[in-house]
CSV table of C-alpha atoms and ligand atoms in Angstrom, one decimal:
chain,number,residue,atom,x,y,z
Q,1379,MET,CA,119.6,-96.6,-102.5
Q,1380,GLY,CA,118.6,-98.4,-105.7
Q,1381,GLY,CA,120.9,-100.1,-108.2
Q,1382,LYS,CA,121.5,-103.7,-109.2
Q,1383,VAL,CA,123.3,-106.7,-107.8
Q,1384,VAL,CA,124.0,-110.0,-109.5
Q,1385,LEU,CA,123.4,-113.0,-107.3
Q,1386,ALA,CA,125.0,-116.5,-107.9
Q,1387,TYR,CA,121.8,-118.5,-107.9
Q,1388,SER,CA,121.5,-122.2,-107.4
Q,1389,GLY,CA,117.7,-122.5,-107.0
Q,1390,GLY,CA,118.1,-123.8,-103.5
Q,1391,LEU,CA,116.5,-122.4,-100.3
Q,1392,ASP,CA,119.4,-120.1,-99.3
Q,1393,THR,CA,119.8,-118.2,-102.6
Q,1394,SER,CA,116.0,-118.1,-103.1
Q,1395,VAL,CA,115.5,-116.4,-99.8
Q,1396,ALA,CA,118.4,-114.2,-100.6
Q,1397,ILE,CA,116.6,-112.7,-103.6
Q,1398,LYS,CA,113.9,-111.3,-101.3
Q,1399,TRP,CA,116.3,-110.5,-98.4
Q,1400,ILE,CA,118.7,-108.4,-100.6
Q,1401,LYS,CA,115.8,-106.4,-102.0
Q,1402,GLU,CA,114.5,-105.8,-98.5
Q,1403,LYS,CA,117.8,-105.1,-96.8
Q,1404,TYR,CA,119.8,-103.3,-99.5
Q,1405,ASP,CA,117.0,-102.1,-101.8
Q,1406,LEU,CA,118.9,-103.5,-104.8
Q,1407,ASP,CA,117.3,-105.1,-107.8
Q,1408,VAL,CA,118.5,-108.7,-108.1
Q,1409,VAL,CA,119.7,-110.2,-111.3
Q,1410,THR,CA,120.3,-113.9,-110.8
Q,1411,LEU,CA,123.1,-115.8,-112.5
Q,1412,THR,CA,122.9,-119.6,-112.6
Q,1413,VAL,CA,126.2,-121.1,-113.8
Q,1414,ASP,CA,126.1,-124.5,-115.3
Q,1415,VAL,CA,129.3,-126.3,-114.2
Q,1416,GLY,CA,127.8,-129.7,-115.0
Q,1417,ALA,CA,126.1,-132.5,-113.3
Q,1418,ASN,CA,123.3,-130.2,-112.1
Q,1419,ASP,CA,120.5,-132.0,-110.3
Q,1420,ARG,CA,118.0,-129.2,-111.2
Q,1421,ASP,CA,116.4,-128.3,-114.5
Q,1422,LEU,CA,117.9,-124.9,-115.2
Q,1423,GLN,CA,114.8,-123.6,-117.0
Q,1424,THR,CA,112.8,-124.2,-113.8
Q,1425,VAL,CA,115.5,-122.6,-111.7
Q,1426,LYS,CA,115.3,-119.5,-113.9
Q,1427,GLU,CA,111.5,-119.3,-113.7
Q,1428,ARG,CA,111.8,-119.7,-109.9
Q,1429,ALA,CA,114.1,-116.8,-109.7
Q,1430,LEU,CA,111.8,-114.6,-111.6
Q,1431,GLN,CA,108.8,-115.7,-109.7
Q,1432,ILE,CA,110.5,-114.8,-106.4
Q,1433,GLY,CA,111.3,-111.4,-107.7
Q,1434,ALA,CA,114.5,-111.3,-109.6
Q,1435,VAL,CA,114.4,-108.6,-112.3
Q,1436,LYS,CA,116.3,-110.8,-114.7
Q,1437,ALA,CA,117.5,-114.4,-114.5
Q,1438,LEU,CA,120.4,-115.6,-116.5
Q,1439,VAL,CA,121.8,-119.1,-117.1
Q,1440,ARG,CA,125.2,-119.7,-118.5
Q,1441,ASP,CA,126.7,-123.0,-119.6
Q,1442,VAL,CA,130.3,-122.8,-118.7
Q,1443,LYS,CA,131.2,-126.5,-118.7
Q,1444,ASP,CA,133.7,-126.3,-121.4
Q,1445,ASP,CA,135.5,-123.4,-119.8
Q,1446,PHE,CA,135.4,-125.3,-116.5
Q,1447,VAL,CA,137.1,-128.3,-118.1
Q,1448,LYS,CA,139.6,-126.3,-120.2
Q,1449,TYR,CA,140.8,-123.7,-117.7
Q,1450,PHE,CA,140.2,-125.5,-114.3
Q,1451,ILE,CA,139.7,-129.2,-114.4
Q,1452,TRP,CA,142.5,-130.2,-116.9
Q,1453,PRO,CA,145.1,-127.9,-115.4
Q,1454,ALA,CA,144.3,-129.2,-111.9
Q,1455,LEU,CA,144.5,-132.8,-113.2
Q,1456,GLN,CA,147.9,-132.1,-114.9
Q,1457,ALA,CA,149.1,-130.6,-111.6
Q,1458,GLY,CA,148.0,-133.7,-109.7
Q,1459,ALA,CA,146.1,-131.4,-107.4
Q,1460,LEU,CA,144.5,-133.3,-104.5
Q,1461,TYR,CA,143.9,-131.3,-101.3
Q,1462,GLU,CA,145.6,-133.1,-98.4
Q,1463,GLY,CA,146.3,-135.9,-100.8
Q,1464,GLU,CA,142.5,-136.8,-101.1
Q,1465,TYR,CA,140.1,-134.2,-102.3
Q,1466,PRO,CA,140.1,-133.5,-106.1
Q,1467,LEU,CA,138.8,-130.0,-105.4
Q,1468,ALA,CA,135.6,-130.0,-107.4
Q,1469,THR,CA,133.9,-127.3,-105.4
Q,1470,ALA,CA,137.1,-125.3,-104.9
Q,1471,LEU,CA,137.8,-125.2,-108.7
Q,1472,ALA,CA,134.4,-124.1,-109.7
Q,1473,ARG,CA,134.2,-121.0,-107.4
Q,1474,PRO,CA,136.7,-118.8,-109.2
Q,1475,LEU,CA,135.0,-119.6,-112.5
Q,1476,ILE,CA,131.6,-118.7,-111.0
Q,1477,ALA,CA,133.1,-115.5,-109.6
Q,1478,TRP,CA,134.6,-114.6,-113.0
Q,1479,ASN,CA,131.1,-115.0,-114.6
Q,1480,LEU,CA,129.5,-112.9,-111.8
Q,1481,VAL,CA,131.9,-110.1,-112.5
Q,1482,GLN,CA,131.3,-110.3,-116.2
Q,1483,VAL,CA,127.6,-110.1,-115.7
Q,1484,ALA,CA,128.0,-107.3,-113.2
Q,1485,HIS,CA,129.7,-105.3,-115.9
Q,1486,GLU,CA,127.2,-106.2,-118.6
Q,1487,GLU,CA,124.2,-105.4,-116.5
Q,1488,GLY,CA,125.6,-102.4,-114.7
Q,1489,CYS,CA,125.6,-103.9,-111.3
Q,1490,THR,CA,127.4,-102.3,-108.4
Q,1491,ALA,CA,127.5,-105.4,-106.3
Q,1492,VAL,CA,127.8,-109.2,-106.5
Q,1493,ALA,CA,126.2,-111.7,-104.1
Q,1494,HIS,CA,126.6,-115.3,-103.1
Q,1495,GLY,CA,125.0,-117.8,-100.8
Q,1496,CYS,CA,128.0,-118.8,-98.8
Q,1497,THR,CA,128.0,-119.1,-95.0
Q,1498,GLY,CA,130.7,-117.4,-92.8
Q,1499,LYS,CA,132.2,-120.8,-91.8
Q,1500,GLY,CA,133.4,-122.3,-95.0
Q,1501,ASN,CA,136.1,-121.9,-97.7
Q,1502,ASP,CA,133.7,-120.9,-100.4
Q,1503,GLN,CA,133.2,-117.4,-99.1
Q,1504,VAL,CA,136.9,-116.9,-99.2
Q,1505,ARG,CA,137.1,-118.2,-102.8
Q,1506,PHE,CA,134.2,-115.9,-104.0
Q,1507,ASP,CA,135.3,-112.8,-102.1
Q,1508,ILE,CA,139.0,-113.0,-103.0
Q,1509,SER,CA,138.3,-113.8,-106.7
Q,1510,THR,CA,135.8,-110.9,-106.9
Q,1511,ASN,CA,138.1,-108.5,-105.2
Q,1512,VAL,CA,140.9,-109.3,-107.6
Q,1513,LEU,CA,138.8,-109.1,-110.7
Q,1514,ASP,CA,137.1,-105.9,-109.8
Q,1515,PRO,CA,137.8,-104.3,-106.4
Q,1516,SER,CA,135.0,-101.7,-107.0
Q,1517,LEU,CA,132.3,-104.3,-106.7
Q,1518,LYS,CA,130.6,-104.6,-103.3
Q,1519,ILE,CA,130.1,-108.1,-102.0
Q,1520,ILE,CA,126.9,-109.2,-100.3
Q,1521,ALA,CA,126.7,-112.5,-98.6
Q,1522,PRO,CA,123.2,-112.8,-97.2
Q,1523,VAL,CA,123.6,-116.1,-95.4
Q,1524,ARG,CA,126.8,-114.8,-93.7
Q,1525,GLU,CA,125.0,-111.6,-92.8
Q,1526,TRP,CA,121.4,-112.6,-91.8
Q,1527,ARG,CA,122.1,-115.0,-89.0
Q,1528,MET,CA,118.8,-116.8,-89.3
Q,1529,THR,CA,118.5,-120.4,-88.2
Q,1530,ARG,CA,117.3,-123.0,-90.7
Q,1531,ASP,CA,113.8,-122.8,-89.1
Q,1532,GLU,CA,113.7,-119.0,-89.2
Q,1533,GLU,CA,114.8,-119.1,-92.8
Q,1534,ILE,CA,112.0,-121.5,-93.7
Q,1535,GLU,CA,109.6,-119.2,-91.8
Q,1536,TYR,CA,110.9,-116.3,-93.8
Q,1537,ALA,CA,110.4,-118.2,-97.0
Q,1538,LYS,CA,106.8,-119.0,-96.0
Q,1539,THR,CA,105.8,-115.5,-95.1
Q,1540,ASN,CA,107.4,-114.2,-98.3
Q,1541,ASN,CA,105.7,-116.7,-100.6
Q,1542,ILE,CA,108.9,-118.4,-101.6
Q,1543,PRO,CA,108.0,-121.9,-102.6
Q,1544,LEU,CA,109.9,-124.5,-100.7
Q,1545,LEU,CA,111.5,-127.4,-102.6
Q,1546,SER,CA,111.4,-130.8,-101.0
Q,1547,ALA,CA,115.2,-130.7,-101.4
Q,1548,SER,CA,115.4,-128.0,-98.7
Q,1549,GLN,CA,114.4,-130.7,-96.2
Q,1550,LYS,CA,117.5,-132.8,-97.2
Q,1551,ARG,CA,119.8,-133.9,-94.4
Q,1552,PHE,CA,123.0,-132.9,-96.2
Q,1553,SER,CA,124.5,-129.8,-97.7
Q,1554,VAL,CA,125.6,-130.7,-101.2
Q,1555,ASP,CA,127.5,-128.9,-103.9
Q,1556,GLN,CA,128.1,-130.6,-107.2
Q,1557,ASN,CA,129.6,-130.2,-110.6
Q,1558,LEU,CA,131.2,-132.2,-113.4
Q,1559,TRP,CA,134.3,-132.9,-111.3
Q,1560,GLY,CA,132.6,-134.2,-108.2
Q,1561,ARG,CA,129.9,-134.0,-105.5
Q,1562,SER,CA,130.7,-132.5,-102.1
Q,1563,ILE,CA,128.5,-133.6,-99.2
Q,1564,GLU,CA,128.6,-132.3,-95.7
Q,1565,ALA,CA,126.6,-131.7,-92.5
Q,1566,GLY,CA,123.8,-133.7,-90.9
Q,1567,PRO,CA,124.9,-137.2,-89.7
Q,1568,LEU,CA,128.3,-136.6,-91.3
Q,1569,GLU,CA,129.2,-134.2,-88.5
Q,1570,ASP,CA,130.0,-137.0,-86.2
Q,1571,PRO,CA,133.2,-138.5,-87.6
Q,1572,TRP,CA,132.4,-141.8,-86.0
Q,1573,ASN,CA,129.2,-142.2,-88.0
Q,1574,GLU,CA,129.6,-144.2,-91.2
Q,1575,PRO,CA,128.2,-142.0,-94.1
Q,1576,PRO,CA,124.6,-143.1,-94.7
Q,1577,GLU,CA,124.0,-144.6,-98.1
Q,1578,GLU,CA,121.6,-141.8,-99.1
Q,1579,ALA,CA,124.6,-139.4,-98.9
Q,1580,TYR,CA,125.7,-141.0,-102.2
Q,1581,GLU,CA,124.1,-140.4,-105.5
Q,1582,TRP,CA,126.8,-141.0,-108.1
Q,1583,THR,CA,128.4,-144.2,-106.8
Q,1584,SER,CA,126.4,-147.3,-106.4
Q,1585,HIS,CA,125.7,-149.2,-103.2
Q,1586,PRO,CA,128.1,-152.1,-102.5
Q,1587,ASP,CA,125.1,-154.5,-102.9
Q,1588,GLU,CA,124.8,-153.3,-106.5
Q,1589,TRP,CA,128.4,-153.5,-107.6
Q,1590,PRO,CA,128.6,-155.6,-110.7
Q,1591,ASP,CA,130.2,-159.0,-110.2
Q,1592,LEU,CA,132.3,-158.7,-113.3
Q,1593,PRO,CA,135.2,-156.1,-113.6
Q,1594,GLU,CA,135.0,-153.6,-116.5
Q,1595,GLU,CA,138.2,-152.9,-118.4
Q,1596,ILE,CA,138.6,-149.4,-119.8
Q,1597,SER,CA,141.4,-147.5,-121.5
Q,1598,ILE,CA,142.3,-143.8,-121.3
Q,1599,ASP,CA,144.5,-142.0,-123.7
Q,1600,PHE,CA,146.4,-138.9,-122.5
Q,1601,GLU,CA,148.1,-136.2,-124.6
Q,1602,LYS,CA,150.5,-133.9,-122.7
Q,1603,GLY,CA,148.7,-134.8,-119.4
Q,1604,ILE,CA,145.2,-134.3,-120.8
Q,1605,PRO,CA,142.7,-137.2,-121.3
Q,1606,ILE,CA,141.7,-137.2,-125.0
Q,1607,ALA,CA,140.0,-140.6,-125.4
Q,1608,LEU,CA,138.0,-143.2,-123.5
Q,1609,ASN,CA,138.1,-146.7,-124.7
Q,1610,GLY,CA,139.7,-145.5,-127.9
Q,1611,ASP,CA,137.0,-143.0,-128.7
Q,1612,ARG,CA,138.3,-139.5,-128.9
Q,1613,MET,CA,135.9,-137.1,-127.3
Q,1614,ASP,CA,135.7,-133.6,-125.7
Q,1615,GLY,CA,136.5,-133.2,-122.0
Q,1616,THR,CA,133.0,-132.6,-120.8
Q,1617,SER,CA,131.7,-135.8,-122.5
Q,1618,LEU,CA,134.7,-137.9,-121.3
Q,1619,ILE,CA,134.3,-136.8,-117.7
Q,1620,THR,CA,130.5,-137.3,-117.8
Q,1621,ARG,CA,130.8,-140.8,-119.3
Q,1622,LEU,CA,133.5,-141.9,-116.9
Q,1623,ASN,CA,131.5,-140.6,-113.9
Q,1624,ASP,CA,128.8,-143.1,-115.0
Q,1625,LEU,CA,131.1,-146.0,-115.7
Q,1626,ALA,CA,133.2,-145.7,-112.6
Q,1627,GLY,CA,130.3,-144.7,-110.3
Q,1628,LYS,CA,128.5,-147.9,-111.3
Q,1629,HIS,CA,131.4,-149.9,-109.9
Q,1630,GLY,CA,131.4,-147.8,-106.7
Q,1631,VAL,CA,134.7,-146.1,-107.5
Q,1632,GLY,CA,135.2,-142.5,-106.3
Q,1633,ARG,CA,134.0,-142.3,-102.7
Q,1634,ILE,CA,136.2,-140.2,-100.5
Q,1635,ASP,CA,135.6,-139.7,-96.7
Q,1636,HIS,CA,138.0,-137.0,-95.5
Q,1637,ILE,CA,138.6,-135.1,-92.2
Q,1638,GLU,CA,139.6,-131.9,-93.8
Q,1639,ASN,CA,141.4,-128.8,-92.6
Q,1640,ARG,CA,139.4,-125.8,-93.7
Q,1641,LEU,CA,141.2,-122.5,-94.3
Q,1642,VAL,CA,139.2,-120.8,-91.5
Q,1643,GLY,CA,140.7,-123.2,-89.0
Q,1644,ILE,CA,137.9,-125.7,-88.6
Q,1645,LYS,CA,138.3,-129.4,-89.1
Q,1646,SER,CA,135.4,-130.8,-90.9
Q,1647,ARG,CA,134.2,-134.1,-92.1
Q,1648,GLU,CA,133.7,-134.1,-95.8
Q,1649,VAL,CA,132.4,-136.8,-98.0
Q,1650,TYR,CA,133.0,-136.7,-101.8
Q,1651,GLU,CA,131.9,-138.6,-104.8
Q,1652,ALA,CA,134.3,-138.0,-107.7
Q,1653,PRO,CA,134.4,-141.1,-109.9
Q,1654,SER,CA,136.0,-139.5,-112.9
Q,1655,ALA,CA,138.4,-137.4,-110.9
Q,1656,VAL,CA,139.6,-140.4,-108.9
Q,1657,VAL,CA,140.1,-142.6,-112.0
Q,1658,LEU,CA,141.8,-139.8,-114.0
Q,1659,HIS,CA,144.2,-138.8,-111.3
Q,1660,LYS,CA,145.3,-142.4,-110.8
Q,1661,ALA,CA,145.6,-142.9,-114.6
Q,1662,HIS,CA,147.5,-139.6,-115.0
Q,1663,THR,CA,149.9,-140.5,-112.3
Q,1664,TRP,CA,150.6,-143.9,-114.0
Q,1665,ILE,CA,151.5,-142.1,-117.3
Q,1666,GLU,CA,153.8,-139.8,-115.3
Q,1667,ASP,CA,155.4,-142.8,-113.7
Q,1668,LEU,CA,156.3,-144.0,-117.2
Q,1669,THR,CA,157.4,-140.7,-118.6
Q,1670,MET,CA,159.0,-138.6,-115.8
Q,1671,THR,CA,162.4,-138.9,-114.4
Q,1672,ARG,CA,162.7,-139.6,-110.7
Q,1673,ASP,CA,163.9,-136.1,-109.9
Q,1674,ALA,CA,161.1,-134.5,-112.0
Q,1675,ALA,CA,158.5,-136.6,-110.3
Q,1676,ARG,CA,159.8,-135.8,-106.8
Q,1677,PHE,CA,159.8,-132.1,-107.6
Q,1678,LYS,CA,156.4,-132.2,-109.2
Q,1679,ALA,CA,154.8,-133.8,-106.1
Q,1680,LYS,CA,155.9,-130.8,-104.1
Q,1681,VAL,CA,154.4,-128.4,-106.6
Q,1682,ALA,CA,151.2,-130.5,-106.6
Q,1683,ALA,CA,150.7,-130.0,-102.9
Q,1684,GLU,CA,151.3,-126.2,-103.2
Q,1685,TYR,CA,149.0,-126.0,-106.2
Q,1686,ALA,CA,146.2,-127.9,-104.3
Q,1687,ASP,CA,146.6,-125.6,-101.3
Q,1688,MET,CA,146.4,-122.5,-103.5
Q,1689,VAL,CA,143.2,-123.7,-105.2
Q,1690,TYR,CA,141.7,-124.8,-101.9
Q,1691,ASN,CA,142.5,-121.4,-100.4
Q,1692,GLY,CA,140.9,-119.4,-103.1
Q,1693,GLN,CA,144.0,-117.9,-104.7
Q,1694,TRP,CA,143.2,-119.0,-108.2
Q,1695,PHE,CA,143.5,-115.5,-109.7
Q,1696,SER,CA,147.1,-115.0,-108.5
Q,1697,PRO,CA,150.5,-114.6,-110.1
Q,1698,LEU,CA,151.6,-117.6,-108.0
Q,1699,HIS,CA,148.9,-119.7,-109.7
Q,1700,GLN,CA,150.1,-118.5,-113.1
Q,1701,ASP,CA,153.7,-119.3,-112.3
Q,1702,LEU,CA,152.9,-122.8,-110.9
Q,1703,GLN,CA,150.7,-123.4,-113.9
Q,1704,ALA,CA,153.5,-122.5,-116.3
Q,1705,TYR,CA,155.7,-125.1,-114.6
Q,1706,VAL,CA,152.9,-127.7,-114.6
Q,1707,THR,CA,152.2,-127.1,-118.3
Q,1708,SER,CA,155.9,-127.5,-119.1
Q,1709,SER,CA,156.2,-130.6,-117.0
Q,1710,GLN,CA,153.5,-132.3,-119.1
Q,1711,ARG,CA,155.4,-132.2,-122.4
Q,1712,PHE,CA,156.0,-135.9,-122.4
Q,1713,VAL,CA,153.0,-137.1,-120.4
Q,1714,THR,CA,151.4,-138.8,-123.4
Q,1715,GLY,CA,150.2,-142.4,-123.6
Q,1716,THR,CA,147.6,-144.9,-122.7
Q,1717,ILE,CA,146.4,-146.6,-119.5
Q,1718,ARG,CA,144.4,-149.8,-119.3
Q,1719,LEU,CA,142.6,-150.4,-116.0
Q,1720,LYS,CA,139.7,-152.3,-114.5
Q,1721,LEU,CA,136.9,-151.0,-112.4
Q,1722,TYR,CA,135.9,-153.6,-109.9
Q,1723,LYS,CA,133.9,-153.4,-106.7
Q,1724,GLY,CA,135.1,-150.0,-105.6
Q,1725,ASN,CA,138.6,-150.5,-106.8
Q,1726,ILE,CA,140.7,-149.3,-109.7
Q,1727,ILE,CA,143.0,-152.1,-110.8
Q,1728,LYS,CA,145.9,-151.2,-113.1
Q,1729,GLY,CA,146.2,-153.2,-116.2
Q,1730,GLY,CA,149.0,-151.7,-118.2
Q,1731,SER,CA,150.6,-148.5,-119.4
Q,1732,GLN,CA,152.3,-147.5,-122.6
Q,1733,SER,CA,153.8,-144.3,-124.0
Q,1734,PRO,CA,155.6,-143.1,-127.1
Q,1735,LYS,CA,157.7,-141.0,-124.7
Q,1736,SER,CA,158.2,-143.8,-122.2
Q,1737,LEU,CA,161.5,-143.8,-120.2
Q,1738,TYR,CA,161.0,-147.4,-119.4
Q,1739,ASN,CA,163.9,-149.1,-121.1
Q,1740,PHE,CA,163.6,-152.9,-121.5
Q,1741,SER,CA,167.3,-153.5,-122.1
Q,1742,LEU,CA,168.1,-151.7,-118.8
Q,1743,ALA,CA,165.3,-153.3,-116.8
Q,1744,THR,CA,165.3,-156.9,-117.9
Q,1745,TYR,CA,166.7,-159.8,-116.0
Q,1746,ASP,CA,166.6,-161.9,-119.1
Q,1747,LYS,CA,168.5,-161.9,-122.4
Q,1748,GLY,CA,169.3,-158.5,-123.9
Q,1749,ASP,CA,170.4,-156.9,-120.6
Q,1750,GLN,CA,172.7,-153.9,-121.3
Q,1751,TYR,CA,173.0,-152.6,-117.7
Q,1752,ASN,CA,176.6,-152.4,-116.5
Q,1753,HIS,CA,176.7,-154.7,-113.5
Q,1754,ASP,CA,180.3,-154.0,-112.6
Q,1755,ALA,CA,179.7,-150.3,-112.5
Q,1756,ALA,CA,177.2,-150.9,-109.7
Q,1757,ILE,CA,180.0,-151.9,-107.3
Q,1758,GLY,CA,181.7,-148.5,-107.7
Q,1759,PHE,CA,178.4,-146.7,-107.5
Q,1760,ILE,CA,177.5,-148.3,-104.2
Q,1761,ASN,CA,181.0,-147.6,-102.8
Q,1762,ILE,CA,180.5,-143.9,-103.3
Q,1763,PHE,CA,176.8,-143.8,-102.6
Q,1764,GLY,CA,177.3,-145.5,-99.2
Q,1765,LEU,CA,180.4,-143.6,-98.3
Q,1766,SER,CA,178.8,-141.1,-95.9
Q,1767,LEU,CA,176.9,-143.9,-94.0
Q,1768,ARG,CA,180.0,-146.0,-93.6
Q,1769,ASN,CA,181.9,-143.0,-92.4
Q,1770,GLN,CA,179.1,-142.2,-89.9
Q,1771,ALA,CA,178.9,-145.8,-88.6
Q,1772,GLN,CA,182.7,-145.8,-88.0
Q,1773,THR,CA,182.6,-142.5,-86.1
Q,1774,GLN,CA,179.3,-141.5,-84.4
Q,1775,LEU,CA,177.9,-145.1,-84.0
Q,1776,LYS,CA,181.2,-146.7,-83.1
Q,1777,GLY,CA,180.0,-147.5,-79.5
Q,1778,ASN,CA,176.9,-149.3,-80.7
Q,1779,SER,CA,177.1,-153.0,-81.6
Q,1780,ALA,CA,175.4,-154.4,-84.7
Q,1781,ASP,CA,172.8,-155.9,-82.2
Q,1782,ASP,CA,171.8,-152.4,-81.0
Q,1783,MET,CA,171.1,-151.3,-84.6
Q,1784,LEU,CA,167.8,-153.3,-84.7
Q,1785,SER,CA,166.2,-151.5,-81.7
Q,1786,LEU,CA,167.7,-148.0,-81.9
Q,1787,GLY,CA,164.9,-145.5,-82.4
Q,1788,ALA,CA,162.1,-148.2,-82.3
Q,1789,PRO,CA,158.7,-147.3,-80.9
Q,1790,GLU,CA,157.8,-148.1,-77.3
Q,1791,GLU,CA,155.5,-151.0,-76.6
Q,1792,PRO,CA,151.8,-150.0,-76.6
Q,1793,THR,CA,150.3,-149.5,-73.2
Q,1794,LYS,CA,148.5,-152.7,-72.0
O,2718,LIG,N1,134.9,-128.8,-98.3
O,2718,LIG,C1,134.8,-128.6,-99.7
O,2718,LIG,C2,135.5,-127.4,-100.1
O,2718,LIG,O1,135.8,-126.5,-99.3
O,2718,LIG,C3,133.4,-128.7,-100.1
O,2718,LIG,C4,132.5,-127.5,-99.8
O,2718,LIG,C5,131.2,-127.9,-100.2
O,2718,LIG,N2,130.2,-126.9,-100.1
O,2718,LIG,C6,128.9,-127.3,-99.8
O,2718,LIG,N3,128.0,-126.4,-99.8
O,2718,LIG,N4,128.5,-128.5,-99.4
O,2718,LIG,O2,135.9,-127.2,-101.2
């Protein structure tokens, strides 16, 4: 057959074995692409050498951190995208960017196929495959781990017989994916939802025994929904996220333990560490509280849930995404201001919030001197606002006494 394929290469066991396996099975020369989306635990020069040593004809490394922040992380933060209200989507957000880079390299290097190391059970295969299909439907997709059906032991055996050096990391108890926006940890002891996650699952957030005894106050400035400064220092997004990961992680902030609904129908137990994402989502919401009307906030919460599902389900490169994004961008026009908060023993404690676009109006809110709210108008407002309930009480609920109203619809006693 001959020809070339570009493989998304992490340097781990699966994708290392894939280099050999693809050559053997498909007779394609393998170009590896290692995409740096931040917070890599491996030295990328070593990863590159490893790919070449195993048999890649070319090994490329691309630093895409700034694109990741600009096109994926910040928009998702502005959207308030938390999957099922919990997961800040670190892994899900990086996949379409990796796919986009794979397709670019495929074109540059004249490859007819792209390959990734996803299994057939997860969401990541969906994200890679759909993104690739949308960006260039002519590219064939090879997913060795989904295709080869080797057990872990057989895979290690295959690695040994093919002189693929094993890293100690391949003996790890968990399956981990990480980038700037968070660390996703699954499998091993986490597969029993009754098990408390073992401490060694965590790397970015400190053990409760090590949480500092003094709280640390920080401030974050937002401009149109995007964080622009930490503690008053203006900095680029990659630096801000990296620095905040350290700060908040030190105080144990950012651990998430989630029973999650995968797109493929499986419930899975996922543990995340996302110190920056958790702090920034909270802070961002607090600026929105100050600057968005009630109606706008209610509507945006619905969009946020849709947006999160869309990202999770691998539909990043879609007109729906572009349309939702246009709404989100517009919704952030006034989301500018500063949040003060404390990091303390796993908690984020709000200090204060301020905004030049604040809708908080002291003369309306105050109970003290300077009150400009029209108290008399409240009576008429309540009269109209409560009209439908009064009407209903006098017609449909006429047979029920005021006494009944306490227990109507109440839950039954728990079984003894
Ligand atoms: N459940 C998460 C998601 O679907 C994380 C997947 C993490 N992948 C991994 N290899 N550990 O986005």
